[in-house]
PDB file of C-alpha atoms in Angstrom:
ATOM      1  CA  LEU A  28     -17.193 -38.404 -16.012  1.00 68.00           C
ATOM      2  CA  GLU A  29     -14.274 -36.518 -16.057  1.00 80.00           C
ATOM      3  CA  ARG A  30     -13.985 -36.713 -19.800  1.00 82.00           C
ATOM      4  CA  ILE A  31     -17.702 -35.709 -20.441  1.00 82.00           C
ATOM      5  CA  ASN A  32     -17.219 -32.542 -18.152  1.00 80.00           C
ATOM      6  CA  GLU A  33     -13.753 -31.815 -20.722  1.00 86.00           C
ATOM      7  CA  LEU A  34     -16.109 -32.446 -23.553  1.00 87.00           C
ATOM      8  CA  ARG A  35     -18.878 -29.650 -21.934  1.00 83.00           C
ATOM      9  CA  GLU A  36     -16.116 -27.175 -21.683  1.00 85.00           C
ATOM     10  CA  ALA A  37     -14.615 -27.381 -24.740  1.00 88.00           C
ATOM     11  CA  ARG A  38     -18.392 -27.005 -26.506  1.00 85.00           C
ATOM     12  CA  GLN A  39     -18.901 -24.081 -24.397  1.00 84.00           C
ATOM     13  CA  SER A  40     -15.219 -22.457 -25.233  1.00 86.00           C
ATOM     14  CA  LEU A  41     -16.128 -23.356 -29.346  1.00 89.00           C
ATOM     15  CA  THR A  42     -19.707 -21.587 -29.308  1.00 84.00           C
ATOM     16  CA  ALA A  43     -18.127 -18.583 -27.395  1.00 82.00           C
ATOM     17  CA  ASP A  44     -15.129 -18.101 -29.165  1.00 86.00           C
ATOM     18  CA  LYS A  45     -16.321 -18.952 -32.323  1.00 85.00           C
ATOM     19  CA  ASP A  46     -15.999 -15.581 -34.472  1.00 84.00           C
ATOM     20  CA  GLU A  47     -12.060 -15.246 -32.711  1.00 87.00           C
ATOM     21  CA  LEU A  48     -11.366 -18.761 -33.460  1.00 89.00           C
ATOM     22  CA  ALA A  49     -12.198 -18.772 -37.345  1.00 87.00           C
ATOM     23  CA  ALA A  50     -10.443 -15.661 -37.577  1.00 87.00           C
ATOM     24  CA  GLU A  51      -7.114 -17.304 -36.079  1.00 89.00           C
ATOM     25  CA  ILE A  52      -7.626 -20.610 -38.091  1.00 91.00           C
ATOM     26  CA  THR A  53      -8.160 -18.144 -41.559  1.00 89.00           C
ATOM     27  CA  GLU A  54      -4.992 -15.931 -40.346  1.00 89.00           C
ATOM     28  CA  LEU A  55      -3.173 -18.762 -40.119  1.00 90.00           C
ATOM     29  CA  LEU A  56      -4.163 -20.501 -43.544  1.00 89.00           C
ATOM     30  CA  ASN A  57      -3.964 -16.488 -45.375  1.00 87.00           C
ATOM     31  CA  SER A  58      -0.067 -16.713 -43.917  1.00 88.00           C
ATOM     32  CA  ARG A  59       1.097 -20.546 -44.653  1.00 89.00           C
ATOM     33  CA  VAL A  60      -1.212 -20.650 -47.695  1.00 90.00           C
ATOM     34  CA  SER A  61      -2.489 -16.877 -49.550  1.00 90.00           C
ATOM     35  CA  GLU A  62      -4.019 -14.550 -48.564  1.00 88.00           C
ATOM     36  CA  THR A  63      -6.371 -14.440 -51.557  1.00 89.00           C
ATOM     37  CA  ILE A  64      -8.551 -17.406 -49.901  1.00 89.00           C
ATOM     38  CA  SER A  65      -9.557 -15.340 -47.171  1.00 85.00           C
ATOM     39  CA  SER A  66     -13.101 -14.939 -48.251  1.00 85.00           C
ATOM     40  CA  ILE A  67     -13.360 -18.371 -48.967  1.00 87.00           C
ATOM     41  CA  ALA A  68     -11.763 -19.663 -45.695  1.00 87.00           C
ATOM     42  CA  GLU A  69     -13.952 -18.099 -43.065  1.00 83.00           C
ATOM     43  CA  PRO A  70     -16.931 -19.172 -43.317  1.00 83.00           C
ATOM     44  CA  GLN A  71     -15.523 -22.148 -43.922  1.00 86.00           C
ATOM     45  CA  THR A  72     -13.736 -22.044 -40.504  1.00 88.00           C
ATOM     46  CA  LYS A  73     -17.366 -21.047 -39.087  1.00 85.00           C
ATOM     47  CA  GLU A  74     -18.997 -24.158 -40.041  1.00 85.00           C
ATOM     48  CA  LEU A  75     -15.909 -26.677 -39.245  1.00 88.00           C
ATOM     49  CA  ILE A  76     -16.455 -25.164 -35.850  1.00 90.00           C
ATOM     50  CA  ASP A  77     -20.158 -25.813 -35.970  1.00 86.00           C
ATOM     51  CA  ARG A  78     -19.461 -29.682 -36.930  1.00 86.00           C
ATOM     52  CA  VAL A  79     -16.571 -30.214 -33.971  1.00 90.00           C
ATOM     53  CA  VAL A  80     -19.450 -29.027 -31.576  1.00 87.00           C
ATOM     54  CA  GLU A  81     -22.027 -31.009 -33.124  1.00 84.00           C
ATOM     55  CA  ASN A  82     -19.617 -33.943 -33.292  1.00 84.00           C
ATOM     56  CA  ILE A  83     -19.274 -33.480 -29.147  1.00 86.00           C
ATOM     57  CA  ASP A  84     -22.789 -32.838 -28.633  1.00 80.00           C
ATOM     58  CA  ALA A  85     -23.468 -36.420 -30.335  1.00 77.00           C
ATOM     59  CA  GLU A  86     -20.814 -38.238 -28.468  1.00 78.00           C
ATOM     60  CA  ILE A  87     -21.915 -37.253 -24.428  1.00 74.00           C
ATOM     61  CA  ASN A  88     -25.310 -37.577 -26.610  1.00 60.00           C
ATOM     62  CA  THR A  89     -26.369 -34.547 -25.247  1.00 44.00           C
ATOM     63  CA  ASN A  90     -29.777 -33.590 -25.962  1.00 37.00           C
ATOM     64  CA  ASP A  91     -29.872 -30.679 -23.237  1.00 44.00           C
ATOM     65  CA  THR A  92     -31.555 -27.822 -23.232  1.00 37.00           C
ATOM     66  CA  THR A  93     -31.222 -25.883 -19.808  1.00 35.00           C
ATOM     67  CA  GLY A  94     -29.120 -23.250 -19.212  1.00 34.00           C
ATOM     68  CA  ASN A  95     -28.866 -19.932 -21.362  1.00 33.00           C
ATOM     69  CA  GLU A  96     -27.912 -21.771 -24.612  1.00 38.00           C
ATOM     70  CA  SER A  97     -30.765 -21.632 -27.238  1.00 37.00           C
ATOM     71  CA  ALA A  98     -33.941 -23.717 -25.381  1.00 34.00           C
ATOM     72  CA  GLU A  99     -37.128 -22.456 -26.830  1.00 37.00           C
ATOM     73  CA  ILE A 100     -39.402 -20.975 -25.061  1.00 32.00           C
ATOM     74  CA  ILE A 101     -43.186 -21.476 -26.242  1.00 32.00           C
ATOM     75  CA  ASP A 102     -45.868 -19.186 -24.889  1.00 33.00           C
ATOM     76  CA  GLU A 103     -48.528 -21.904 -23.626  1.00 29.00           C
ATOM     77  CA  ASP A 104     -51.291 -18.970 -24.491  1.00 33.00           C
ATOM     78  CA  ASP A 105     -49.936 -18.233 -27.778  1.00 35.00           C
ATOM     79  CA  PRO A 106     -48.789 -21.393 -29.683  1.00 34.00           C
ATOM     80  CA  LYS A 107     -47.638 -18.751 -32.352  1.00 36.00           C
ATOM     81  CA  SER A 108     -45.417 -17.236 -30.464  1.00 35.00           C
ATOM     82  CA  ILE A 109     -41.987 -19.291 -30.374  1.00 41.00           C
ATOM     83  CA  THR A 110     -38.494 -16.999 -29.451  1.00 42.00           C
ATOM     84  CA  ASP A 111     -35.328 -17.557 -28.515  1.00 44.00           C
ATOM     85  CA  PRO A 112     -34.222 -15.841 -24.703  1.00 45.00           C
ATOM     86  CA  ALA A 113     -30.682 -16.249 -25.985  1.00 44.00           C
ATOM     87  CA  GLY A 114     -30.893 -13.189 -28.257  1.00 48.00           C
ATOM     88  CA  GLU A 115     -29.062 -12.351 -30.955  1.00 55.00           C
ATOM     89  CA  GLU A 116     -27.450 -15.592 -32.741  1.00 69.00           C
ATOM     90  CA  ALA A 117     -25.277 -16.926 -35.351  1.00 80.00           C
ATOM     91  CA  TYR A 118     -27.903 -18.485 -36.866  1.00 92.00           C
ATOM     92  CA  SER A 119     -31.435 -18.109 -37.198  1.00 94.00           C
ATOM     93  CA  VAL A 120     -34.600 -18.990 -39.203  1.00 96.00           C
ATOM     94  CA  GLN A 121     -37.987 -17.606 -39.445  1.00 95.00           C
ATOM     95  CA  PHE A 122     -40.981 -19.679 -41.071  1.00 94.00           C
ATOM     96  CA  HIS A 123     -43.639 -17.494 -43.035  1.00 91.00           C
ATOM     97  CA  ALA A 124     -47.181 -18.586 -42.951  1.00 78.00           C
ATOM     98  CA  ASN A 125     -50.556 -16.400 -42.585  1.00 71.00           C
ATOM     99  CA  GLU A 126     -52.402 -18.391 -40.411  1.00 65.00           C
ATOM    100  CA  SER A 127     -50.133 -19.362 -37.896  1.00 59.00           C
ATOM    101  CA  GLY A 128     -47.765 -16.119 -37.686  1.00 73.00           C
ATOM    102  CA  SER A 129     -44.118 -16.113 -38.301  1.00 85.00           C
ATOM    103  CA  PRO A 130     -41.959 -18.184 -36.194  1.00 91.00           C
ATOM    104  CA  ALA A 131     -38.313 -17.851 -35.385  1.00 93.00           C
ATOM    105  CA  PHE A 132     -35.457 -20.051 -34.381  1.00 95.00           C
ATOM    106  CA  SER A 133     -31.658 -19.156 -33.639  1.00 94.00           C
ATOM    107  CA  ALA A 134     -29.030 -20.633 -31.992  1.00 91.00           C
ATOM    108  CA  GLY A 135     -25.156 -20.523 -32.088  1.00 88.00           C
ATOM    109  CA  VAL A 136     -25.052 -23.559 -34.062  1.00 89.00           C
ATOM    110  CA  GLN A 137     -26.453 -24.899 -37.133  1.00 91.00           C
ATOM    111  CA  GLY A 138     -27.317 -27.962 -36.323  1.00 92.00           C
ATOM    112  CA  ASP A 139     -29.421 -26.922 -32.898  1.00 93.00           C
ATOM    113  CA  VAL A 140     -31.268 -24.498 -35.675  1.00 95.00           C
ATOM    114  CA  LEU A 141     -31.833 -27.323 -37.543  1.00 96.00           C
ATOM    115  CA  VAL A 142     -33.345 -29.903 -34.910  1.00 96.00           C
ATOM    116  CA  LYS A 143     -35.681 -26.513 -33.444  1.00 96.00           C
ATOM    117  CA  CYS A 144     -37.301 -26.284 -37.524  1.00 97.00           C
ATOM    118  CA  VAL A 145     -37.819 -29.945 -37.655  1.00 98.00           C
ATOM    119  CA  ASN A 146     -39.358 -30.202 -34.432  1.00 97.00           C
ATOM    120  CA  PHE A 147     -41.739 -27.226 -35.186  1.00 96.00           C
ATOM    121  CA  LEU A 148     -42.687 -28.365 -38.504  1.00 96.00           C
ATOM    122  CA  ILE A 149     -43.344 -32.026 -37.066  1.00 97.00           C
ATOM    123  CA  SER A 150     -45.356 -30.143 -34.246  1.00 95.00           C
ATOM    124  CA  ASN A 151     -47.163 -27.649 -35.704  1.00 93.00           C
ATOM    125  CA  ARG A 152     -47.512 -28.612 -39.371  1.00 94.00           C
ATOM    126  CA  ASN A 153     -47.898 -31.807 -39.214  1.00 96.00           C
ATOM    127  CA  LEU A 154     -44.161 -32.798 -41.375  1.00 97.00           C
ATOM    128  CA  ILE A 155     -44.267 -36.598 -40.734  1.00 97.00           C
ATOM    129  CA  SER A 156     -47.646 -37.153 -42.241  1.00 96.00           C
ATOM    130  CA  LYS A 157     -46.278 -35.108 -45.417  1.00 96.00           C
ATOM    131  CA  VAL A 158     -42.880 -37.102 -46.108  1.00 96.00           C
ATOM    132  CA  GLU A 159     -44.327 -40.810 -44.650  1.00 94.00           C
ATOM    133  CA  PRO A 160     -43.046 -43.557 -45.880  1.00 94.00           C
ATOM    134  CA  LEU A 161     -40.373 -43.106 -43.398  1.00 93.00           C
ATOM    135  CA  PRO A 162     -37.228 -43.280 -43.767  1.00 94.00           C
ATOM    136  CA  TYR A 163     -37.652 -40.080 -45.808  1.00 94.00           C
ATOM    137  CA  ILE A 164     -34.838 -39.764 -48.130  1.00 92.00           C
ATOM    138  CA  PRO A 165     -35.208 -36.218 -50.630  1.00 91.00           C
ATOM    139  CA  GLY A 166     -32.271 -37.199 -53.091  1.00 85.00           C
ATOM    140  CA  ARG A 167     -31.230 -40.783 -53.786  1.00 82.00           C
ATOM    141  CA  THR A 168     -29.607 -42.433 -50.975  1.00 84.00           C
ATOM    142  CA  ARG A 169     -29.284 -40.303 -47.374  1.00 87.00           C
ATOM    143  CA  ALA A 170     -31.978 -40.521 -45.260  1.00 91.00           C
ATOM    144  CA  ILE A 171     -32.630 -36.942 -43.317  1.00 95.00           C
ATOM    145  CA  ILE A 172     -35.287 -37.987 -41.079  1.00 96.00           C
ATOM    146  CA  HIS A 173     -36.265 -41.892 -40.182  1.00 94.00           C
ATOM    147  CA  ASP A 174     -37.691 -43.371 -37.181  1.00 92.00           C
ATOM    148  CA  SER A 175     -34.370 -44.759 -35.991  1.00 91.00           C
ATOM    149  CA  ALA A 176     -30.544 -44.209 -36.658  1.00 88.00           C
ATOM    150  CA  GLU A 177     -30.450 -47.377 -38.926  1.00 87.00           C
ATOM    151  CA  TYR A 178     -31.637 -47.695 -42.365  1.00 84.00           C
ATOM    152  CA  ASN A 179     -31.724 -49.969 -45.533  1.00 80.00           C
ATOM    153  CA  ASP A 180     -28.134 -51.442 -43.709  1.00 83.00           C
ATOM    154  CA  LYS A 181     -27.030 -47.789 -43.095  1.00 86.00           C
ATOM    155  CA  THR A 182     -26.658 -46.052 -40.477  1.00 86.00           C
ATOM    156  CA  VAL A 183     -27.154 -41.908 -39.645  1.00 87.00           C
ATOM    157  CA  LYS A 184     -24.132 -40.616 -39.486  1.00 87.00           C
ATOM    158  CA  LEU A 185     -24.433 -37.793 -37.001  1.00 87.00           C
ATOM    159  CA  PRO A 186     -27.866 -38.188 -35.587  1.00 91.00           C
ATOM    160  CA  LYS A 187     -30.051 -36.023 -33.708  1.00 93.00           C
ATOM    161  CA  GLU A 188     -32.972 -37.009 -31.846  1.00 93.00           C
ATOM    162  CA  LEU A 189     -36.274 -34.843 -31.763  1.00 95.00           C
ATOM    163  CA  ASP A 190     -38.518 -34.263 -29.675  1.00 90.00           C
ATOM    164  CA  SER A 191     -41.268 -36.810 -31.208  1.00 89.00           C
ATOM    165  CA  GLY A 192     -38.784 -39.783 -30.971  1.00 93.00           C
ATOM    166  CA  TYR A 193     -37.485 -39.877 -34.744  1.00 96.00           C
ATOM    167  CA  VAL A 194     -34.058 -39.365 -35.702  1.00 96.00           C
ATOM    168  CA  LEU A 195     -32.720 -36.319 -38.253  1.00 96.00           C
ATOM    169  CA  GLU A 196     -29.581 -36.739 -40.125  1.00 93.00           C
ATOM    170  CA  ALA A 197     -27.109 -33.506 -38.643  1.00 91.00           C
ATOM    171  CA  ASN A 198     -24.095 -34.270 -40.776  1.00 87.00           C
ATOM    172  CA  LEU A 199     -24.775 -31.538 -43.319  1.00 87.00           C
ATOM    173  CA  SER A 200     -23.085 -28.636 -44.918  1.00 85.00           C
ATOM    174  CA  ALA A 201     -24.118 -25.070 -44.363  1.00 87.00           C
ATOM    175  CA  ASP A 202     -25.960 -25.001 -48.144  1.00 87.00           C
ATOM    176  CA  GLN A 203     -27.497 -28.495 -47.064  1.00 90.00           C
ATOM    177  CA  LYS A 204     -28.959 -27.394 -43.832  1.00 94.00           C
ATOM    178  CA  LYS A 205     -30.467 -24.680 -45.641  1.00 94.00           C
ATOM    179  CA  ARG A 206     -31.635 -26.479 -48.457  1.00 93.00           C
ATOM    180  CA  GLU A 207     -33.204 -28.984 -46.097  1.00 96.00           C
ATOM    181  CA  ILE A 208     -35.219 -26.507 -44.286  1.00 97.00           C
ATOM    182  CA  ARG A 209     -36.246 -25.148 -47.440  1.00 96.00           C
ATOM    183  CA  ARG A 210     -37.772 -28.549 -48.917  1.00 95.00           C
ATOM    184  CA  LEU A 211     -39.369 -29.404 -45.461  1.00 97.00           C
ATOM    185  CA  ALA A 212     -40.947 -25.631 -45.381  1.00 96.00           C
ATOM    186  CA  ASP A 213     -42.273 -26.590 -48.394  1.00 94.00           C
ATOM    187  CA  GLN A 214     -43.959 -30.080 -47.865  1.00 95.00           C
ATOM    188  CA  CYS A 215     -45.880 -28.039 -44.941  1.00 94.00           C
ATOM    189  CA  GLU A 216     -46.760 -25.285 -47.746  1.00 92.00           C
ATOM    190  CA  ILE A 217     -44.609 -22.265 -46.106  1.00 94.00           C
ATOM    191  CA  SER A 218     -41.696 -20.231 -46.631  1.00 93.00           C
ATOM    192  CA  VAL A 219     -38.590 -19.499 -45.067  1.00 95.00           C
ATOM    193  CA  SER A 220     -36.112 -17.191 -44.590  1.00 95.00           C
ATOM    194  CA  PHE A 221     -32.308 -17.337 -43.199  1.00 95.00           C
ATOM    195  CA  GLY A 222     -30.425 -14.885 -41.100  1.00 93.00           C
ATOM    196  CA  GLY A 223     -27.304 -14.669 -39.058  1.00 89.00           C
ATOM    197  CA  ASP A 224     -23.901 -16.385 -40.406  1.00 84.00           C
ATOM    198  CA  TRP A 225     -25.597 -18.926 -42.438  1.00 83.00           C
TER     199      TRP A 225
END
């Protein structure tokens, strides 16, 4: 229990101080290696911090969306209205579909936004029926969506449980996450745009 509490505190610190930590890591690389890599290093350090947070989540198996961090609020009178009460956050995604409005999702961690987007597409755009049979493998070997964490003698590296009980592979770089969100949106015949620090 003590380790879990320490992991939760670490997650909170990493999320709250991400920009400052990324700047410090970039500064260290500038001084130890070369200042010419600064523009390349800074976005990568933020992504590194996001991955550490996602790995912490996986270790403590947290699916808790209570508190102020990135919980979805769905207006029951208007299912098209999906907002994030946490306000401005580092990563945001907006879907564009005439008949269902333009739902938007944001979070301080890329993996959380990915989960929100896929949950929305499953619940509101019938995604699973469009990518069956599972596992959904858009490339050659890696399953992105499956009904379990194992497939073809392989294991999902960073599984995130979706609301519907399916499993999502979150062990992806920022560009890979964006690519998969676009692919899934295409399957549902809607467009998507990205904002924030992607």
